[in-house]
Every structure is written in structure tokens, then in C-alpha cells.
CSV table of C-alpha atoms in Angstrom, one decimal:
chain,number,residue,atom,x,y,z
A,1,UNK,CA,-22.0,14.8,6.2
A,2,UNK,CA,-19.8,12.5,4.0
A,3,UNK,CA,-18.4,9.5,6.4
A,4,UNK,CA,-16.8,7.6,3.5
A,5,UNK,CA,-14.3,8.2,0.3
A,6,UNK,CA,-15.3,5.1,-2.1
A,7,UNK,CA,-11.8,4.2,-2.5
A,8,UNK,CA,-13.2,0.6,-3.7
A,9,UNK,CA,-14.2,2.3,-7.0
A,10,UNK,CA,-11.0,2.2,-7.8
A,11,UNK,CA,-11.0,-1.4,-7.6
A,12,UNK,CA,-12.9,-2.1,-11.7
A,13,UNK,CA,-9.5,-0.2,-13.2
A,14,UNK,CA,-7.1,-1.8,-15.4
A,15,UNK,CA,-4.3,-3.6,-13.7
A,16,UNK,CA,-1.4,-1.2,-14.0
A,17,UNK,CA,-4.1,2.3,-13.4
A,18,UNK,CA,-5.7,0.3,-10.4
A,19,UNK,CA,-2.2,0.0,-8.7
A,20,UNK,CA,-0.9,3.0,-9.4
A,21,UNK,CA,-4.6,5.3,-8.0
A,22,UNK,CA,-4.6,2.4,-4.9
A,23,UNK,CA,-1.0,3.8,-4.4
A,24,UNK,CA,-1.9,8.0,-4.8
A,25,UNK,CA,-5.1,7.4,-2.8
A,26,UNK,CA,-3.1,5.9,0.3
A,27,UNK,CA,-0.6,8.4,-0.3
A,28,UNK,CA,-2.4,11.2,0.0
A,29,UNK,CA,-4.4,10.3,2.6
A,30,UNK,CA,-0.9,9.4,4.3
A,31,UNK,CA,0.1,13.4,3.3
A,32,UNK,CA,-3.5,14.6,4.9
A,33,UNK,CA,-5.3,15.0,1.7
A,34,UNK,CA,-9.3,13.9,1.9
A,35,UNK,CA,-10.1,11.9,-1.4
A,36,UNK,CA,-13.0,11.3,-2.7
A,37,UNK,CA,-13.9,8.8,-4.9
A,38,UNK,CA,-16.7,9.8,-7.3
A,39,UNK,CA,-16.3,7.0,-10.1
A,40,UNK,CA,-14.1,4.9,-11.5
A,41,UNK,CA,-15.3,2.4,-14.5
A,42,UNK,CA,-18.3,3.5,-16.4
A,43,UNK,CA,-20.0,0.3,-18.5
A,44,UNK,CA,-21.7,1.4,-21.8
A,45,UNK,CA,-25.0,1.4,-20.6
A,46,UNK,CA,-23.7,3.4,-17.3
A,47,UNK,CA,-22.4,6.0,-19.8
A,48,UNK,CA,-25.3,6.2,-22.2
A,49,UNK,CA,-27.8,6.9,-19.1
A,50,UNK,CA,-24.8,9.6,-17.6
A,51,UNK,CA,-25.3,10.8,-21.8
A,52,UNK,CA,-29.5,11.2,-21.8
A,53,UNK,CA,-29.4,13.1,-18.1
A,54,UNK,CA,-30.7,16.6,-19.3
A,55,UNK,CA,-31.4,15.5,-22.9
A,56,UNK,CA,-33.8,12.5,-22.5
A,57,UNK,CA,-33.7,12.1,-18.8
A,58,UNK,CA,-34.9,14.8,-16.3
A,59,UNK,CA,-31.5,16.7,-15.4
A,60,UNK,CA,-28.3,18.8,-16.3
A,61,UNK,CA,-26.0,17.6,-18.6
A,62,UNK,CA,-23.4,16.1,-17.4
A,63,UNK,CA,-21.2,14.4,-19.9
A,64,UNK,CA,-21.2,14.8,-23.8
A,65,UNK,CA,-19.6,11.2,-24.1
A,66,UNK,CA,-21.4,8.9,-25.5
A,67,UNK,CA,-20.8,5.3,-24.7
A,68,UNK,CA,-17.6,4.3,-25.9
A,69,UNK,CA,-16.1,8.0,-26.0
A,70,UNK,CA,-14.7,7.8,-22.6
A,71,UNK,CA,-11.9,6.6,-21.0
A,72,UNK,CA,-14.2,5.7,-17.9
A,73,UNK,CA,-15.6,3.6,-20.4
A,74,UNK,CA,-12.4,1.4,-20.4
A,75,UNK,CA,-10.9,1.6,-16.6
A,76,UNK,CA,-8.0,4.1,-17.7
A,77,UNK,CA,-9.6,6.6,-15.9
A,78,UNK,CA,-11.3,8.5,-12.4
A,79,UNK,CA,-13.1,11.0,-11.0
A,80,UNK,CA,-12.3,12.6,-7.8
A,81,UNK,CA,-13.2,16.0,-5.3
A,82,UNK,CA,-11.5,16.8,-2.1
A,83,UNK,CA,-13.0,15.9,1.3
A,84,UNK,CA,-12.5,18.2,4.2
A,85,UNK,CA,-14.4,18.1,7.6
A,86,UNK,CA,-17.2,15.7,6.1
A,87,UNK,CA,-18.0,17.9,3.1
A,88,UNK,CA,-16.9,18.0,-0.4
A,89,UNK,CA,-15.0,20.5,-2.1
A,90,UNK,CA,-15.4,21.1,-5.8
A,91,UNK,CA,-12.8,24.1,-6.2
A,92,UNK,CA,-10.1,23.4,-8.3
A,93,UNK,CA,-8.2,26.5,-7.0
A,94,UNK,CA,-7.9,24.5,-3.1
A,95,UNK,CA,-4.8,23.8,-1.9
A,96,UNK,CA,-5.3,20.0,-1.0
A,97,UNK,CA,-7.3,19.7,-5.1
A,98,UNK,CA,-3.8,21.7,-6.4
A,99,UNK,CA,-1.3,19.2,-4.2
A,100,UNK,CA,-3.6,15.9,-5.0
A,101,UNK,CA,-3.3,16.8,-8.8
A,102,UNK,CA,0.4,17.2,-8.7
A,103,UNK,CA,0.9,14.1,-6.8
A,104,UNK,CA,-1.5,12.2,-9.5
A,105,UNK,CA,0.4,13.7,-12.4
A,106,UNK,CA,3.5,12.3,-10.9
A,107,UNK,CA,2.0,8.7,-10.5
A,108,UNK,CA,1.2,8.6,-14.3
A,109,UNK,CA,-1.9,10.1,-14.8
A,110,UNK,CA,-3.1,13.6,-16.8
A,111,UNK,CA,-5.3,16.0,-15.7
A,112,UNK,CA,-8.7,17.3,-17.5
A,113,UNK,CA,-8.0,20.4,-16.0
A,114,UNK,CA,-5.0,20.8,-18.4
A,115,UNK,CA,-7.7,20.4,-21.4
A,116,UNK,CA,-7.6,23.4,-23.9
A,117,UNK,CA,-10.9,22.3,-25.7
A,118,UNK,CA,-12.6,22.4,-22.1
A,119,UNK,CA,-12.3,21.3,-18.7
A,120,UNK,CA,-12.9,18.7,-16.4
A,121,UNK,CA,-11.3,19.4,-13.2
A,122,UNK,CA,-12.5,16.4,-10.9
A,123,UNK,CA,-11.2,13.9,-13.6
A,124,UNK,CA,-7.3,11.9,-13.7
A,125,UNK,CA,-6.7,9.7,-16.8
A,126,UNK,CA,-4.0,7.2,-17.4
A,127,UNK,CA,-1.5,8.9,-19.1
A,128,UNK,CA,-0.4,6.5,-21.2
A,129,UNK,CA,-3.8,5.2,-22.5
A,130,UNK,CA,-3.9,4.7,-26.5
A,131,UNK,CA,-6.5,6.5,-28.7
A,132,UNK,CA,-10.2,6.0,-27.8
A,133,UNK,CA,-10.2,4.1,-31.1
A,134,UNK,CA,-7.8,1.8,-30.4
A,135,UNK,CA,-9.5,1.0,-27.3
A,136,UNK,CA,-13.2,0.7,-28.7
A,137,UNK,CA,-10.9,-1.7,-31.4
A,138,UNK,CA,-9.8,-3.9,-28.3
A,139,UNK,CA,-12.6,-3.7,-26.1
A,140,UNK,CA,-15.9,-3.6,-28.5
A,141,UNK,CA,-18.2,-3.4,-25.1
A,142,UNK,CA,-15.5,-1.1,-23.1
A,143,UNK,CA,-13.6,-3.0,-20.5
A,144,UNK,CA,-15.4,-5.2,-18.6
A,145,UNK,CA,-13.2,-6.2,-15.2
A,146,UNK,CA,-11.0,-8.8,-14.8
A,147,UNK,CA,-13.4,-11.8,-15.4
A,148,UNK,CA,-12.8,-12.9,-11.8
A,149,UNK,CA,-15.3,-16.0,-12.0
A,150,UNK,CA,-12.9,-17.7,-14.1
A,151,UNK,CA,-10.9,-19.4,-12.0
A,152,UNK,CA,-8.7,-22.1,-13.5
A,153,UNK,CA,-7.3,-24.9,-11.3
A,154,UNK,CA,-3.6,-25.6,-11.7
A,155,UNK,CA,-1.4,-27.8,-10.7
A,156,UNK,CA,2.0,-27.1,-12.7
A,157,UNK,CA,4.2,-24.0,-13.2
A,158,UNK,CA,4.0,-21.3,-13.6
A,159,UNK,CA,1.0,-19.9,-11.2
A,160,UNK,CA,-0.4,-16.5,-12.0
A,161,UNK,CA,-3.8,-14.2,-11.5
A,162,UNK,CA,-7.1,-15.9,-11.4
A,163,UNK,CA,-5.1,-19.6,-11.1
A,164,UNK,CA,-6.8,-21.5,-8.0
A,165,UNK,CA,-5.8,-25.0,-6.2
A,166,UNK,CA,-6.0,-28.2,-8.3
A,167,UNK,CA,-4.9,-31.5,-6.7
A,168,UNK,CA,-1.3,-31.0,-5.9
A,169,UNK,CA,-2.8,-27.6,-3.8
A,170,UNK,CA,0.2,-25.5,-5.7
A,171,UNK,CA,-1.4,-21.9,-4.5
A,172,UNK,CA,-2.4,-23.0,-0.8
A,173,UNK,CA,1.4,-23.7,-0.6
A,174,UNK,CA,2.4,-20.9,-2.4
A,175,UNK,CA,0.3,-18.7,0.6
A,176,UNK,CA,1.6,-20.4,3.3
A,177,UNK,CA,5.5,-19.7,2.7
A,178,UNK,CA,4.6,-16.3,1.9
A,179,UNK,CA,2.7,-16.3,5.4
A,180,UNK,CA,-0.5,-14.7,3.7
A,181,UNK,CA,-4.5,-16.1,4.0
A,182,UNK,CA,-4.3,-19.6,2.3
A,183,UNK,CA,-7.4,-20.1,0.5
A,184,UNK,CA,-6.1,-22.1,-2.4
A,185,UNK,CA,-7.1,-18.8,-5.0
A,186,UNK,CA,-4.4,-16.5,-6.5
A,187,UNK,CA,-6.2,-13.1,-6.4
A,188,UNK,CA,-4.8,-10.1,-5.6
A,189,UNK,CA,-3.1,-10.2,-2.1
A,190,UNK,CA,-1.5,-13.2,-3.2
A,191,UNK,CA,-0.3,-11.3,-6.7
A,192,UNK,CA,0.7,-9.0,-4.1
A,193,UNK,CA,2.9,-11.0,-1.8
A,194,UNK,CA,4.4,-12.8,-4.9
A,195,UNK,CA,5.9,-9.1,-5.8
A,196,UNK,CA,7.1,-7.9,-2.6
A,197,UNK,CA,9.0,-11.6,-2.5
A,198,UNK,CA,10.1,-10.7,-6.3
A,199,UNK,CA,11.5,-7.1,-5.1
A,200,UNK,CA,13.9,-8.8,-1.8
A,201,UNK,CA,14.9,-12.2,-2.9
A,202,UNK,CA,17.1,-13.9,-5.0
A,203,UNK,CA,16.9,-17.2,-6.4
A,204,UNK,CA,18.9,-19.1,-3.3
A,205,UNK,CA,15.6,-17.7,-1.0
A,206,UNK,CA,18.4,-14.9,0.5
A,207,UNK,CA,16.9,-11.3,1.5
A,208,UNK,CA,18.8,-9.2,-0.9
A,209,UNK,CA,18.8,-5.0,-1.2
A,210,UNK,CA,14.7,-4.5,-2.5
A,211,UNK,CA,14.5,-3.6,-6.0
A,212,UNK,CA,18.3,-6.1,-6.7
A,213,UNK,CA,15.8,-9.1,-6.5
A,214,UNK,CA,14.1,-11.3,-9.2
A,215,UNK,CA,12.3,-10.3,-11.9
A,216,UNK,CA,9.3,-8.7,-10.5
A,217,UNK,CA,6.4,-10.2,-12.6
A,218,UNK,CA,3.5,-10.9,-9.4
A,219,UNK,CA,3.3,-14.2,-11.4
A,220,UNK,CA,5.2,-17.4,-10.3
A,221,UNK,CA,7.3,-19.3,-12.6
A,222,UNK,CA,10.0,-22.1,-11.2
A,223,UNK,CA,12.4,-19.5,-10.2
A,224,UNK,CA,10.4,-17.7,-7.7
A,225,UNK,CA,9.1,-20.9,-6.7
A,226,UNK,CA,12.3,-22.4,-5.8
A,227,UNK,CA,13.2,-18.8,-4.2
A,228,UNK,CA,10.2,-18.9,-1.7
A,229,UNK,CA,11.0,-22.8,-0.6
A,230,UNK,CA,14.7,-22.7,-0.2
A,231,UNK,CA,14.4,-19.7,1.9
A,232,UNK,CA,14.7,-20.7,5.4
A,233,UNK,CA,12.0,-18.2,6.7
A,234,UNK,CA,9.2,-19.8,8.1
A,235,UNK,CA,5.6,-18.7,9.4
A,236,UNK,CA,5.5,-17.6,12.7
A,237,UNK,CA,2.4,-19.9,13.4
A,238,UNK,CA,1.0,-16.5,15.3
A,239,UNK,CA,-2.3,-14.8,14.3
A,240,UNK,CA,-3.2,-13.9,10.5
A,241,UNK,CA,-3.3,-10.5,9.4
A,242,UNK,CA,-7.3,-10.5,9.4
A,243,UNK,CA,-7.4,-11.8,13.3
A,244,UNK,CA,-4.7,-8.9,14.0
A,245,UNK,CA,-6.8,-6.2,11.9
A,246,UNK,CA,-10.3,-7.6,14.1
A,247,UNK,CA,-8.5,-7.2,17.6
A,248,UNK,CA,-6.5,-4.0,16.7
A,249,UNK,CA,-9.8,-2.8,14.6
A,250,UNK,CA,-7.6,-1.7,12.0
A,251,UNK,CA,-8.7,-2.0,7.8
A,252,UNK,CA,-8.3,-5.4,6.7
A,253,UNK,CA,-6.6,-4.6,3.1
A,254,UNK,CA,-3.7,-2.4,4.9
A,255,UNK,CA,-3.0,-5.4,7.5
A,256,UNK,CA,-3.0,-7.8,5.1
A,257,UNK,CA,-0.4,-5.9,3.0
A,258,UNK,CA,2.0,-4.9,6.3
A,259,UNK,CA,1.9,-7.7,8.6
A,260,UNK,CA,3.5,-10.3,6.3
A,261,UNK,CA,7.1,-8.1,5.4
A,262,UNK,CA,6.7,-7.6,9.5
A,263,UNK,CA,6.5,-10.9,10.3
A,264,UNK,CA,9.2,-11.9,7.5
A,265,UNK,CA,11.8,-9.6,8.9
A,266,UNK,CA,11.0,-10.6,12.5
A,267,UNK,CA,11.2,-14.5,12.2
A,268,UNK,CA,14.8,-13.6,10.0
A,269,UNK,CA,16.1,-11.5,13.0
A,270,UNK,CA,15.4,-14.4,15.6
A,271,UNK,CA,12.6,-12.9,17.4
A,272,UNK,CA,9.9,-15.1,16.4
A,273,UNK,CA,7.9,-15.0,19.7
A,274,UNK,CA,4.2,-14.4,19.8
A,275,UNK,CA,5.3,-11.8,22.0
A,276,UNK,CA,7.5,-10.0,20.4
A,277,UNK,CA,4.4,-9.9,17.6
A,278,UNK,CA,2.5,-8.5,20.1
A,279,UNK,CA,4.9,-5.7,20.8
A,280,UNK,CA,5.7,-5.1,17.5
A,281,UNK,CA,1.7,-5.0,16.1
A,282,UNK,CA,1.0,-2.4,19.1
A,283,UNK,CA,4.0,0.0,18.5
A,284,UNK,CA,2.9,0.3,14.8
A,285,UNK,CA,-0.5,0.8,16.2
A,286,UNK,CA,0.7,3.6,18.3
A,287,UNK,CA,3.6,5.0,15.8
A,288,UNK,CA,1.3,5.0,12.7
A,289,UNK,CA,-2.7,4.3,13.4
A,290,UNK,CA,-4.7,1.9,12.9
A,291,UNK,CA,-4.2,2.4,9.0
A,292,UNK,CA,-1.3,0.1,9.9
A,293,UNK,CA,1.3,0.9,6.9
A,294,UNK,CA,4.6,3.5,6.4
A,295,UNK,CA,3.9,6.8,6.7
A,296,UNK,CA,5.5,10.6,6.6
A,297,UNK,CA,6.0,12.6,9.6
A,298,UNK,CA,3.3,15.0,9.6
A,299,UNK,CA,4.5,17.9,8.3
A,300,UNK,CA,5.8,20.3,5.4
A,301,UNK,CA,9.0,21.3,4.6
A,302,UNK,CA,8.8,24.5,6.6
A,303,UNK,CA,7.9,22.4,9.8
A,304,UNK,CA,10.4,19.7,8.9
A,305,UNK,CA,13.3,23.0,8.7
A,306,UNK,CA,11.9,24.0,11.8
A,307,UNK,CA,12.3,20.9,13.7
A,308,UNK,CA,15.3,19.2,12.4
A,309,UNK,CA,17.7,21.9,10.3
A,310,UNK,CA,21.5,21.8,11.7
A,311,UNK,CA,20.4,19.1,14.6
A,312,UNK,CA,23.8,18.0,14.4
A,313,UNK,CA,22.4,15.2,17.6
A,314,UNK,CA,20.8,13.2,14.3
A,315,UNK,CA,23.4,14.1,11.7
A,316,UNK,CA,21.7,17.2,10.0
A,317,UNK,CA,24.7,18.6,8.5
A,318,UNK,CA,24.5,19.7,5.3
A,319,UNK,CA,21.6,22.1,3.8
A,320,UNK,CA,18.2,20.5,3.1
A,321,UNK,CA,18.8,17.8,5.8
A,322,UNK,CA,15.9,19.0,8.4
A,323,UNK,CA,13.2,18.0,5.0
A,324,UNK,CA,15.3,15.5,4.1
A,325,UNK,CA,15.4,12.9,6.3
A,326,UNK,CA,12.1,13.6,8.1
A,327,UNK,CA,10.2,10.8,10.1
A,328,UNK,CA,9.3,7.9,8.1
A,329,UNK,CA,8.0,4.2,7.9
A,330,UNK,CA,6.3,2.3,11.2
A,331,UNK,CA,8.7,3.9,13.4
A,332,UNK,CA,9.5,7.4,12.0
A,333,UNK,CA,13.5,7.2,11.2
A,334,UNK,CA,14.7,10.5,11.4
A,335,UNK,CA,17.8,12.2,10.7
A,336,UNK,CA,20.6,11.8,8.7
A,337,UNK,CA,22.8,9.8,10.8
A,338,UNK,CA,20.1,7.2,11.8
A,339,UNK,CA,19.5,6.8,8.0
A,340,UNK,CA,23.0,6.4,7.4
A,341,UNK,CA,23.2,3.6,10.3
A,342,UNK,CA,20.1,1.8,9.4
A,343,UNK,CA,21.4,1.6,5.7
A,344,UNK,CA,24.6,0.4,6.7
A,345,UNK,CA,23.2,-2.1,8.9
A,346,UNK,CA,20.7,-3.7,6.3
A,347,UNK,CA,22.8,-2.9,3.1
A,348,UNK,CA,20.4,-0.3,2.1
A,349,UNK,CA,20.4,2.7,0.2
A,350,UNK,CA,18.6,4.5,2.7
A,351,UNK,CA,21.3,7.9,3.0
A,352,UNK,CA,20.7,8.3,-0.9
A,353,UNK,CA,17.1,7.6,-1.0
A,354,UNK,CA,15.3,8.0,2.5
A,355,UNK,CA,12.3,7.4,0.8
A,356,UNK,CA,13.1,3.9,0.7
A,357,UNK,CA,11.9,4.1,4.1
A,358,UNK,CA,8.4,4.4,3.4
A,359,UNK,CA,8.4,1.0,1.7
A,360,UNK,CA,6.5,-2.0,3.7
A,361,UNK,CA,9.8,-4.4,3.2
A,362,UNK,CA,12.4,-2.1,3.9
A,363,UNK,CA,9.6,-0.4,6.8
A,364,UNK,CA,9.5,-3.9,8.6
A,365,UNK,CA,13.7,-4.7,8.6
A,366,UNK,CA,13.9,-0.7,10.2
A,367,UNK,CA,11.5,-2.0,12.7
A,368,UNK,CA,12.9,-5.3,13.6
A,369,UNK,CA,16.9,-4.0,13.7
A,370,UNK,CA,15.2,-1.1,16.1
A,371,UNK,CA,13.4,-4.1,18.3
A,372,UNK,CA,17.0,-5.7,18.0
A,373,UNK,CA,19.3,-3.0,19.2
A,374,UNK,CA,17.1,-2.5,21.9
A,375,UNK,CA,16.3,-5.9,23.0
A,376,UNK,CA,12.3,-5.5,22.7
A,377,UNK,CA,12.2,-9.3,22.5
A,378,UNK,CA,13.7,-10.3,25.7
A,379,UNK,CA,11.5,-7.8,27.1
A,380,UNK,CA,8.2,-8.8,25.5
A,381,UNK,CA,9.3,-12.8,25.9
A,382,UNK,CA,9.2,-11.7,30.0
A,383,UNK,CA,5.7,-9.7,29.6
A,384,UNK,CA,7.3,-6.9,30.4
A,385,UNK,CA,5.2,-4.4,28.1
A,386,UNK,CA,6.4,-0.9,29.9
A,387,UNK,CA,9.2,-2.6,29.3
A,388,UNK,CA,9.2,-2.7,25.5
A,389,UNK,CA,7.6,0.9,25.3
A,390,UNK,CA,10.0,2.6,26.9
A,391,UNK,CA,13.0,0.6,24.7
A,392,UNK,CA,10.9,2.1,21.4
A,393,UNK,CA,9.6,5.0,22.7
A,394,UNK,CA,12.0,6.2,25.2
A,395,UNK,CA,9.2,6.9,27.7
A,396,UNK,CA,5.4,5.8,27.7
A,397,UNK,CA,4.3,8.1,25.2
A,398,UNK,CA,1.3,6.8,23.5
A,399,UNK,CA,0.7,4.0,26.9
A,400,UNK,CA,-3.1,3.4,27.1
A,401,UNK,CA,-2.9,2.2,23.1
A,402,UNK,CA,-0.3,0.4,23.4
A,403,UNK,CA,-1.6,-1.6,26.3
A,404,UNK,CA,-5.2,-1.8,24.4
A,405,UNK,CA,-3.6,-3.1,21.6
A,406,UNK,CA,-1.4,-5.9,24.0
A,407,UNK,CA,-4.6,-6.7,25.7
A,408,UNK,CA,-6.6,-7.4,22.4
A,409,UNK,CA,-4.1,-9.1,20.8
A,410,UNK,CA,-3.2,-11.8,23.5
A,411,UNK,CA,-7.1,-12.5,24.1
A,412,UNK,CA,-7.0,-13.1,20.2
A,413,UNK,CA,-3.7,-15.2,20.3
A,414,UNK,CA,-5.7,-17.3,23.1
A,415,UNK,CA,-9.0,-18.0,21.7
């Protein structure tokens, strides 16, 4: 039985086809779809062993690309099968293969099983890829990985990928007004963090309407660096998103993307109590797993119809609502009206595009205007946790996780 997908072999992709399969792999596993991983970036002399199975090696043939004839071969490119119960599934004719090739198409990949020559069903390649010759022109050994042991210490402007601390410690400062791990190297969760700051602020350091921010580049020149230090949002001092991940046993990568917009839009509501951390860590525990990021309402349009069509209790009026404005992000907004409220309240566009919702920034100020409303933080400031379920949940739906998750995280916040 099958226990793990090998989303990591994603991780030797080209920048822009890494993001974008990181994003449809989390997605569909977000939509129920099992993903598997069988490769990602094929070297040349990984390709020209794939090439002799069942010619000079014992074997079927498996490939008829030799190195330097695949895209595998330059990290615009993956291989995948569907997971279900433990086991693979190798029919292209499945319904979760058919929805997790639609999904991929629309993240801006192609499909070998649209090939006319022949087919490869378990493969996705970047759609915009140049000609194999080009590429063999660019990258005479195929693409190699981001050469991540050269670091380069850097003490001026601006600060990008692969940059680390020189003597005036520019990165290690960076990372700790962004309220991410500071350990002096800008690698990915730093590139990260400098984006989601690039999508909600403007120069002055103000939280503006995400996507009406600066530039979005993931690289820090002196504007973003003057945006991060005149904003007035400070760290919490509270745990870092690998001690919450340890005590809430959640994935490391998915707490270290989450926790910081949480924290962000927390400290800028006022409610910058360790325990109103704590209540807010444990209801996203309970709302959304421990995969701790947005999600969908579980659910497909039929279900969604069933549940919420012509509720006119959450502002289902008009046809198409029910699907519409299903449950989404660490809470689950749902319905019309409370997307219309929410919007109005955080100058979002949340009515027009309630898939906004699903986006960690816009995710975390939902959660802390719903904490606000309902005055979670005088509750959780007074330790009273039934308290702060009820004011989320209404009732104590969910209890004995919630409390595990209280329990862990103040023994972490302790020691």
C-alpha cells in the first residue's frame, strides 16, 4: 500500500512550473483528488538509463527520449497517477485522472494525453516551454536546479534568491519583520513571504486590497524595504511556525506559509495575545486539518445547490448562489451576504470574486474580523477556551481537538 505522494519531486522544477504544480498539487488534494508524484526532473544520465531499459538493460521500454529530448530533461515537466485508498490508478478514463487534468491544464500546463503522434497520459508539461532545441541551446547538460550552494553574502540592496547575511545581517532583518524563521539565508519561504508582503502593501507599510500592492517581484529592492520597516506591524514574540507545526503535528511547509498572514492580521486587529494565537491556531486546526491552509467546503456543485440554493438566512438570492459562495478559507465563509459583509468590512472584492477567500492573506483578515466581531480575544485573554469555541463555532463542535490543540500549544508557549 502506497503511504506517500512524492510531492517533493516537484521541488527540481523551474521556478515559475515549480510554483504553479506546488499550487495544483495542494489544490487538488484540497478538492479530494490523491496525487501522485512519479517524477519530476530527469538529468541526462537519468534519461539515458530510463532510454536503454528494454534495449540495453533488462526491461520494457519505457521512453523513446533520449537524453536531451525531454522536457523532464529541463524541469518544464511531470509525471503523475491518481491515488485512491493506498493504491495507484493508471486509468486515464477515472474521474479524479479526468478532474486533475482539467485543473492542470488550467494552471498552465498541457497534457500528453492530448498528443496526436501518441500518448502519454500520466505526463503535464509547461505549456509555455520553448522548442526542445532552444532548450538543449540554453541548457547544454539539461537544467540542473537552482545551484543552491551558491550563496552570496550581501549587505546592500536589493536582496533576492540565494542572497544570505553579510555583516550588516540585511536578510535576518528582512525575516524578522516579515515574522518568518530568521536564519540569515533568502531561500524559498523567505522569497515567499517577500511576495505575499508585495501583494498587500504599499510603499507607506499600509495593508492595501491584495493584488493593488507593489510590484510583486519575491525580490527586495529599496521600495519593499522601506514598505516592510515603516509598517507598524510587529512580531508577536509568540511561537514560530515550526514550534506550532511540532505541537499541532501539522506539515511544516503549510505552517510556515499560513501562520505569518495569521499572525500579521492578528497583531493589526489589536489582538496580539499569545492567547488569542492559541485560539486562533486551534480553530484552524479544527476548521481545516492539520494541513493548516484555506480550503473549499467539501463538496460539488450539486451538494453545494443542495445545501445553500435560495437560503435567503445567508443572502442566496440570485441563481448560482448555493455553488457560489460555498464554504471557504480557515473558517468556511459562506453565503452571499457574509461575503458581501466581510468585503465591505476589509475593502475586498470578496462579493465579485469569493475565491479571493481561499487566499492565505485575505484567509487570515476573514479570520481575525470573525475573532473580532465576536470578541474571541477577551475570551482567550481570560482562558476561557469553551468560551472562544462557542463564539466561532456556535456550539462545541469539533471540542476534544480544539482543546488538544490549546493544551499542546501552551505547553509549547511554556518550554
Amino acid at each position: 500500500m502506497t503511504t506517500t505522494t512524492h510531492p517533493e519531486r516537484l521541488d527540481r522544477l523551474q521556478a515559475e512550473p515549480r510554483a504553479r504544480a506546488l499550487k495544483l498539487y495542494a489544490d487538488a488534494e484540497t478538492h479530494g483528488l490523491g496525487i501522485f508524484i512519479v517524477s519530476g526532473l530527469r538529468t541526462f544520465p537519468e534519461q539515458a538509463g530510463l532510454y536503454a531499459q528494454g534495449r540495453s538493460k533488462p526491461g520494457k521500454i519505457v521512453t523513446n527520449a533520449k537524453p536531451g529530448q525531454s522536457y523532464h530533461n529541463f524541469g518544464l515537466a511531470f509525471d503523475f497517477a491518481v491515488m485512491k485508498n493506498g493504491s495507484l490508478v493508471w486509468d486515464p478514463g477515472h474521474p479524479d485522472w479526468k478532474a486533475f487534468v482539467r485543473m492542470g491544464k488550467k494552471s498552465g500546463f498541457s497534457w500528453g494525453g492530448d498528443w496526436t503522434s501518441f500518448k502519454d497520459y500520466p505526463h503535464l508539461q509547461w505549456a509555455d516551454a520553448p522548442g526542445l532545441a532552444t532548450l538543449r541551446g540554453d541548457f547544454p547538460q539539461g537544467w540542473l536546479g537552482e545551484p543552491s550552494s551558491q550563496w552570496r553574502s550581501r549587505d546592500r540592496l536589493p536582496l533576492k534568491r540565494w542572497h544570505k547575511d553579510g555583516r550588516r545581517r540585511l536578510v535576518s532583518r528582512l525575516q524578522g519583520r516579515l515574522l518568518i524563521q530568521t536564519d540569515g539565508y533568502f531561500g524559498e519561504d523567505t522569497e515567499k513571504a517577500v511576495r505575499r508582503w508585495q501583494r498587500t502593501h504599499d510603499e507607506s507599510g499600509a495593508q492595501v486590497r491584495a493584488g493593488t500592492g507593489l510590484p510583486v517581484t519575491g525580490s527586495v529592492d529599496d521600495a519593499t524595504w522601506s514598505s516592510v520597516h515603516r509598517s507598524p506591524r510587529m512580531s508577536s514574540g509568540w511561537l514560530k511556525p515550526r514550534q506550532i507545526a511540532a505541537a499541532i503535528n501539522a506539515s511544516t511547509p503549510d505552517v510556515i506559509d499560513n501562520w505569518p498572514p495569521i499572525e500579521q492580521a492578528l497583531v493589526e486587529a489589536g489582538m496580539e495575545s499569545a492567547a488569542t494565537m492559541v485560539a486562533a491556531v486551534s480553530t484552524v486546526v479544527v476548521e481545516v486539518g492539520t494541513r493548516f491552509r484555506p480550503i473549499s467546503e467539501f463538496g460539488d456543485r450539486a451538494y453545494f445547490t443542495r445545501m445553500y440554493e435560495g437560503r435567503s438566512d445567508l443572502g442566496n438570492v440570485e441563481p448560482g448562489d448555493g455553488a457560489r459562495f460555498h464554504g471557504r478559507g480557515y473558517i468556511q465563509l459562506t453565503g452571499r451576504a457574509n461575503y458581501r459583509a466581510y468585503g465591505q468590512r476589509l475593502g475586498l472584492a470578496l462579493e465579485n470574486k469569493p475565491e479571493l477567500a481561499l487566499e492565505p492573506e485575505v484567509a487570515a483578515r476573514v479570520l481575525a474580523e470573525y475573532f473580532k466581531q465576536r470578541g474571541v480575544d477577551t475570551k482567550a485573554r481570560a482562558g476561557d477556551w469553551e468560551g472562544v469555541r462557542r463564539a466561532v463555532n456556535g456550539g462545541l463542535n469539533g471540542w476534544p481537538t480544539f482543546e488538544r490543540a490549546v493544551k499542546a500549544l501552551l505547553v509549547a508557549d511554556r518550554s
